[in-house]
mmCIF file with all atom_site columns, C-alpha atoms in Angstrom:
data_model
loop_
_atom_site.group_PDB
_atom_site.id
_atom_site.type_symbol
_atom_site.label_atom_id
_atom_site.label_alt_id
_atom_site.label_comp_id
_atom_site.label_asym_id
_atom_site.label_entity_id
_atom_site.label_seq_id
_atom_site.pdbx_PDB_ins_code
_atom_site.Cartn_x
_atom_site.Cartn_y
_atom_site.Cartn_z
_atom_site.occupancy
_atom_site.B_iso_or_equiv
_atom_site.pdbx_formal_charge
_atom_site.auth_seq_id
_atom_site.auth_comp_id
_atom_site.auth_asym_id
_atom_site.auth_atom_id
_atom_site.pdbx_PDB_model_num
ATOM 1   C CA . MET A 1 1   ? 192.984 54.537 9.389   1.00 75.00 ? 5   MET A CA 1
ATOM 2   C CA . ASP A 1 2   ? 192.431 57.119 6.778   1.00 80.00 ? 6   ASP A CA 1
ATOM 3   C CA . ALA A 1 3   ? 189.074 56.973 5.114   1.00 81.00 ? 7   ALA A CA 1
ATOM 4   C CA . ALA A 1 4   ? 189.261 59.946 2.772   1.00 78.00 ? 8   ALA A CA 1
ATOM 5   C CA . GLN A 1 5   ? 188.486 57.670 -0.579  1.00 79.00 ? 9   GLN A CA 1
ATOM 6   C CA . THR A 1 6   ? 186.255 55.108 1.260   1.00 80.00 ? 10  THR A CA 1
ATOM 7   C CA . ALA A 1 7   ? 183.693 56.530 3.521   1.00 80.00 ? 11  ALA A CA 1
ATOM 8   C CA . GLY A 1 8   ? 180.269 56.372 2.074   1.00 76.00 ? 12  GLY A CA 1
ATOM 9   C CA . ALA A 1 9   ? 181.900 54.467 -0.988  1.00 78.00 ? 13  ALA A CA 1
ATOM 10  C CA . LEU A 1 10  ? 182.767 51.571 1.037   1.00 82.00 ? 14  LEU A CA 1
ATOM 11  C CA . PRO A 1 11  ? 181.279 49.733 4.101   1.00 85.00 ? 15  PRO A CA 1
ATOM 12  C CA . ILE A 1 12  ? 183.226 50.268 7.075   1.00 88.00 ? 16  ILE A CA 1
ATOM 13  C CA . ASP A 1 13  ? 182.852 48.224 10.206  1.00 93.00 ? 17  ASP A CA 1
ATOM 14  C CA . VAL A 1 14  ? 185.296 49.965 12.726  1.00 93.00 ? 18  VAL A CA 1
ATOM 15  C CA . GLU A 1 15  ? 184.558 47.058 15.326  1.00 95.00 ? 19  GLU A CA 1
ATOM 16  C CA . ALA A 1 16  ? 185.291 44.158 12.850  1.00 96.00 ? 20  ALA A CA 1
ATOM 17  C CA . MET A 1 17  ? 188.005 45.904 11.332  1.00 95.00 ? 21  MET A CA 1
ATOM 18  C CA . LYS A 1 18  ? 189.520 46.616 14.739  1.00 96.00 ? 22  LYS A CA 1
ATOM 19  C CA . ILE A 1 19  ? 189.708 50.489 14.238  1.00 95.00 ? 23  ILE A CA 1
ATOM 20  C CA . ASP A 1 20  ? 191.149 52.662 16.821  1.00 96.00 ? 24  ASP A CA 1
ATOM 21  C CA . LEU A 1 21  ? 190.915 56.275 14.980  1.00 94.00 ? 25  LEU A CA 1
ATOM 22  C CA . LEU A 1 22  ? 189.268 56.948 11.685  1.00 91.00 ? 26  LEU A CA 1
ATOM 23  C CA . ALA A 1 23  ? 189.661 60.213 10.019  1.00 89.00 ? 27  ALA A CA 1
ATOM 24  C CA . PHE A 1 24  ? 187.597 61.038 6.940   1.00 87.00 ? 28  PHE A CA 1
ATOM 25  C CA . PRO A 1 25  ? 186.708 64.278 4.977   1.00 83.00 ? 29  PRO A CA 1
ATOM 26  C CA . GLY A 1 26  ? 183.085 65.226 4.144   1.00 76.00 ? 30  GLY A CA 1
ATOM 27  C CA . HIS A 1 27  ? 183.714 66.204 0.817   1.00 73.00 ? 31  HIS A CA 1
ATOM 28  C CA . LYS A 1 28  ? 184.557 63.144 -1.171  1.00 72.00 ? 32  LYS A CA 1
ATOM 29  C CA . ALA A 1 29  ? 182.344 59.825 -0.968  1.00 66.00 ? 33  ALA A CA 1
ATOM 30  C CA . LEU A 1 30  ? 179.940 61.766 1.855   1.00 70.00 ? 34  LEU A CA 1
ATOM 31  C CA . ALA A 1 31  ? 179.047 64.477 -0.647  1.00 65.00 ? 35  ALA A CA 1
ATOM 32  C CA . ARG A 1 32  ? 179.199 67.399 1.679   1.00 67.00 ? 36  ARG A CA 1
ATOM 33  C CA . SER A 1 33  ? 180.932 70.595 1.548   1.00 69.00 ? 37  SER A CA 1
ATOM 34  C CA . PHE A 1 34  ? 184.867 71.266 2.180   1.00 71.00 ? 38  PHE A CA 1
ATOM 35  C CA . ARG A 1 35  ? 186.014 71.962 5.584   1.00 76.00 ? 39  ARG A CA 1
ATOM 36  C CA . THR A 1 36  ? 184.051 69.293 6.976   1.00 80.00 ? 40  THR A CA 1
ATOM 37  C CA . GLY A 1 37  ? 185.476 65.749 8.437   1.00 81.00 ? 41  GLY A CA 1
ATOM 38  C CA . GLY A 1 38  ? 185.086 63.514 11.140  1.00 84.00 ? 42  GLY A CA 1
ATOM 39  C CA . LEU A 1 39  ? 187.373 61.295 13.278  1.00 86.00 ? 43  LEU A CA 1
ATOM 40  C CA . TYR A 1 40  ? 186.182 58.203 15.113  1.00 91.00 ? 44  TYR A CA 1
ATOM 41  C CA . ILE A 1 41  ? 187.685 57.359 18.525  1.00 92.00 ? 45  ILE A CA 1
ATOM 42  C CA . ARG A 1 42  ? 187.101 53.966 19.446  1.00 94.00 ? 46  ARG A CA 1
ATOM 43  C CA . GLU A 1 43  ? 185.724 54.132 23.223  1.00 91.00 ? 47  GLU A CA 1
ATOM 44  C CA . GLY A 1 44  ? 188.265 54.189 25.944  1.00 91.00 ? 48  GLY A CA 1
ATOM 45  C CA . LEU A 1 45  ? 190.895 55.619 23.781  1.00 92.00 ? 49  LEU A CA 1
ATOM 46  C CA . GLU A 1 46  ? 192.214 58.761 25.133  1.00 87.00 ? 50  GLU A CA 1
ATOM 47  C CA . LEU A 1 47  ? 193.924 61.381 23.338  1.00 87.00 ? 51  LEU A CA 1
ATOM 48  C CA . ASP A 1 48  ? 195.949 64.258 23.767  1.00 83.00 ? 52  ASP A CA 1
ATOM 49  C CA . THR A 1 49  ? 194.371 67.402 22.900  1.00 76.00 ? 53  THR A CA 1
ATOM 50  C CA . LEU A 1 50  ? 196.412 69.435 20.393  1.00 72.00 ? 54  LEU A CA 1
ATOM 51  C CA . ARG A 1 51  ? 194.520 72.715 21.195  1.00 70.00 ? 55  ARG A CA 1
ATOM 52  C CA . GLU A 1 52  ? 192.768 74.179 24.748  1.00 71.00 ? 56  GLU A CA 1
ATOM 53  C CA . GLY A 1 53  ? 190.200 76.424 25.410  1.00 68.00 ? 57  GLY A CA 1
ATOM 54  C CA . GLY A 1 54  ? 186.848 77.917 23.758  1.00 66.00 ? 58  GLY A CA 1
ATOM 55  C CA . THR A 1 55  ? 184.736 75.239 23.773  1.00 69.00 ? 59  THR A CA 1
ATOM 56  C CA . GLY A 1 56  ? 181.100 76.038 23.297  1.00 65.00 ? 60  GLY A CA 1
ATOM 57  C CA . SER A 1 57  ? 180.116 74.402 26.447  1.00 75.00 ? 61  SER A CA 1
ATOM 58  C CA . GLN A 1 58  ? 182.909 75.819 28.708  1.00 78.00 ? 62  GLN A CA 1
ATOM 59  C CA . SER A 1 59  ? 184.415 78.814 27.183  1.00 77.00 ? 63  SER A CA 1
ATOM 60  C CA . GLU A 1 60  ? 185.128 80.417 30.482  1.00 80.00 ? 64  GLU A CA 1
ATOM 61  C CA . HIS A 1 61  ? 187.945 77.672 31.274  1.00 79.00 ? 65  HIS A CA 1
ATOM 62  C CA . GLU A 1 62  ? 191.105 77.479 29.940  1.00 79.00 ? 66  GLU A CA 1
ATOM 63  C CA . ARG A 1 63  ? 191.339 73.562 29.613  1.00 80.00 ? 67  ARG A CA 1
ATOM 64  C CA . GLN A 1 64  ? 189.267 71.388 27.356  1.00 81.00 ? 68  GLN A CA 1
ATOM 65  C CA . PRO A 1 65  ? 186.309 69.717 29.466  1.00 83.00 ? 69  PRO A CA 1
ATOM 66  C CA . GLU A 1 66  ? 187.111 65.807 30.107  1.00 82.00 ? 70  GLU A CA 1
ATOM 67  C CA . PHE A 1 67  ? 183.540 65.150 28.918  1.00 84.00 ? 71  PHE A CA 1
ATOM 68  C CA . LEU A 1 68  ? 183.092 63.851 25.034  1.00 82.00 ? 72  LEU A CA 1
ATOM 69  C CA . PRO A 1 69  ? 182.645 65.086 22.328  1.00 80.00 ? 73  PRO A CA 1
ATOM 70  C CA . ASP A 1 70  ? 183.620 68.554 23.983  1.00 81.00 ? 74  ASP A CA 1
ATOM 71  C CA . ARG A 1 71  ? 187.036 67.239 24.928  1.00 80.00 ? 75  ARG A CA 1
ATOM 72  C CA . TYR A 1 72  ? 188.003 67.482 21.213  1.00 79.00 ? 76  TYR A CA 1
ATOM 73  C CA . GLU A 1 73  ? 186.070 70.403 19.869  1.00 78.00 ? 77  GLU A CA 1
ATOM 74  C CA . PRO A 1 74  ? 188.189 73.643 20.336  1.00 68.00 ? 78  PRO A CA 1
ATOM 75  C CA . GLY A 1 75  ? 186.280 76.636 18.573  1.00 70.00 ? 79  GLY A CA 1
ATOM 76  C CA . SER A 1 76  ? 182.564 77.109 17.451  1.00 72.00 ? 80  SER A CA 1
ATOM 77  C CA . HIS A 1 77  ? 181.028 74.287 15.628  1.00 74.00 ? 81  HIS A CA 1
ATOM 78  C CA . ASN A 1 78  ? 180.306 74.665 11.853  1.00 79.00 ? 82  ASN A CA 1
ATOM 79  C CA . ALA A 1 79  ? 176.451 74.883 11.712  1.00 81.00 ? 83  ALA A CA 1
ATOM 80  C CA . LEU A 1 80  ? 176.048 74.994 8.263   1.00 84.00 ? 84  LEU A CA 1
ATOM 81  C CA . GLY A 1 81  ? 178.567 72.112 7.910   1.00 83.00 ? 85  GLY A CA 1
ATOM 82  C CA . ILE A 1 82  ? 176.886 69.990 10.228  1.00 81.00 ? 86  ILE A CA 1
ATOM 83  C CA . ALA A 1 83  ? 173.282 70.492 8.498   1.00 85.00 ? 87  ALA A CA 1
ATOM 84  C CA . GLY A 1 84  ? 175.092 69.460 5.332   1.00 82.00 ? 88  GLY A CA 1
ATOM 85  C CA . TRP A 1 85  ? 176.362 66.180 6.766   1.00 79.00 ? 89  TRP A CA 1
ATOM 86  C CA . LYS A 1 86  ? 172.911 65.358 7.906   1.00 85.00 ? 90  LYS A CA 1
ATOM 87  C CA . ALA A 1 87  ? 171.619 65.623 4.358   1.00 84.00 ? 91  ALA A CA 1
ATOM 88  C CA . GLY A 1 88  ? 174.460 63.632 3.085   1.00 81.00 ? 92  GLY A CA 1
ATOM 89  C CA . LEU A 1 89  ? 174.190 60.852 5.156   1.00 82.00 ? 93  LEU A CA 1
ATOM 90  C CA . GLU A 1 90  ? 170.458 60.664 4.759   1.00 88.00 ? 94  GLU A CA 1
ATOM 91  C CA . PHE A 1 91  ? 171.293 60.333 1.083   1.00 86.00 ? 95  PHE A CA 1
ATOM 92  C CA . ILE A 1 92  ? 173.760 57.724 1.568   1.00 83.00 ? 96  ILE A CA 1
ATOM 93  C CA . LEU A 1 93  ? 171.658 55.887 3.967   1.00 87.00 ? 97  LEU A CA 1
ATOM 94  C CA . GLU A 1 94  ? 168.686 56.215 1.229   1.00 91.00 ? 98  GLU A CA 1
ATOM 95  C CA . LYS A 1 95  ? 171.000 55.274 -1.847  1.00 87.00 ? 99  LYS A CA 1
ATOM 96  C CA . GLY A 1 96  ? 173.060 52.466 -0.115  1.00 87.00 ? 100 GLY A CA 1
ATOM 97  C CA . VAL A 1 97  ? 176.816 52.592 -0.201  1.00 83.00 ? 101 VAL A CA 1
ATOM 98  C CA . GLY A 1 98  ? 176.843 49.751 -2.911  1.00 85.00 ? 102 GLY A CA 1
ATOM 99  C CA . MET A 1 99  ? 175.006 52.017 -5.381  1.00 86.00 ? 103 MET A CA 1
ATOM 100 C CA . ILE A 1 100 ? 177.476 54.593 -4.509  1.00 81.00 ? 104 ILE A CA 1
ATOM 101 C CA . ARG A 1 101 ? 180.153 52.810 -5.127  1.00 81.00 ? 105 ARG A CA 1
ATOM 102 C CA . ALA A 1 102 ? 178.831 51.292 -8.406  1.00 86.00 ? 106 ALA A CA 1
ATOM 103 C CA . HIS A 1 103 ? 178.244 54.817 -9.587  1.00 83.00 ? 107 HIS A CA 1
ATOM 104 C CA . GLU A 1 104 ? 182.013 55.759 -9.099  1.00 78.00 ? 108 GLU A CA 1
ATOM 105 C CA . GLU A 1 105 ? 182.999 52.845 -10.654 1.00 84.00 ? 109 GLU A CA 1
ATOM 106 C CA . ASN A 1 106 ? 181.229 53.494 -13.928 1.00 86.00 ? 110 ASN A CA 1
#
């Protein structure tokens, strides 16, 4: 499911909605910077990796580790983007998704 326009502006219940995969950017209703985003993967669902090697936890290996979240994280983490996500999520939790949606509709 693509939540580019909804994550942060509408409630999303992945269990009730039976969502297996949910992709969302950070720069829209989540109020964070460009080049950030997330992918929710339902527990028990396994995906093939697109790119292998270079994880921060096992960079000496050519293959991705089997444990999560490292299995799907090639390359270095975007530390500044992650810090921005924390601030954005705190804002959303403080203000509430309903207030943010009302602001957008206004």
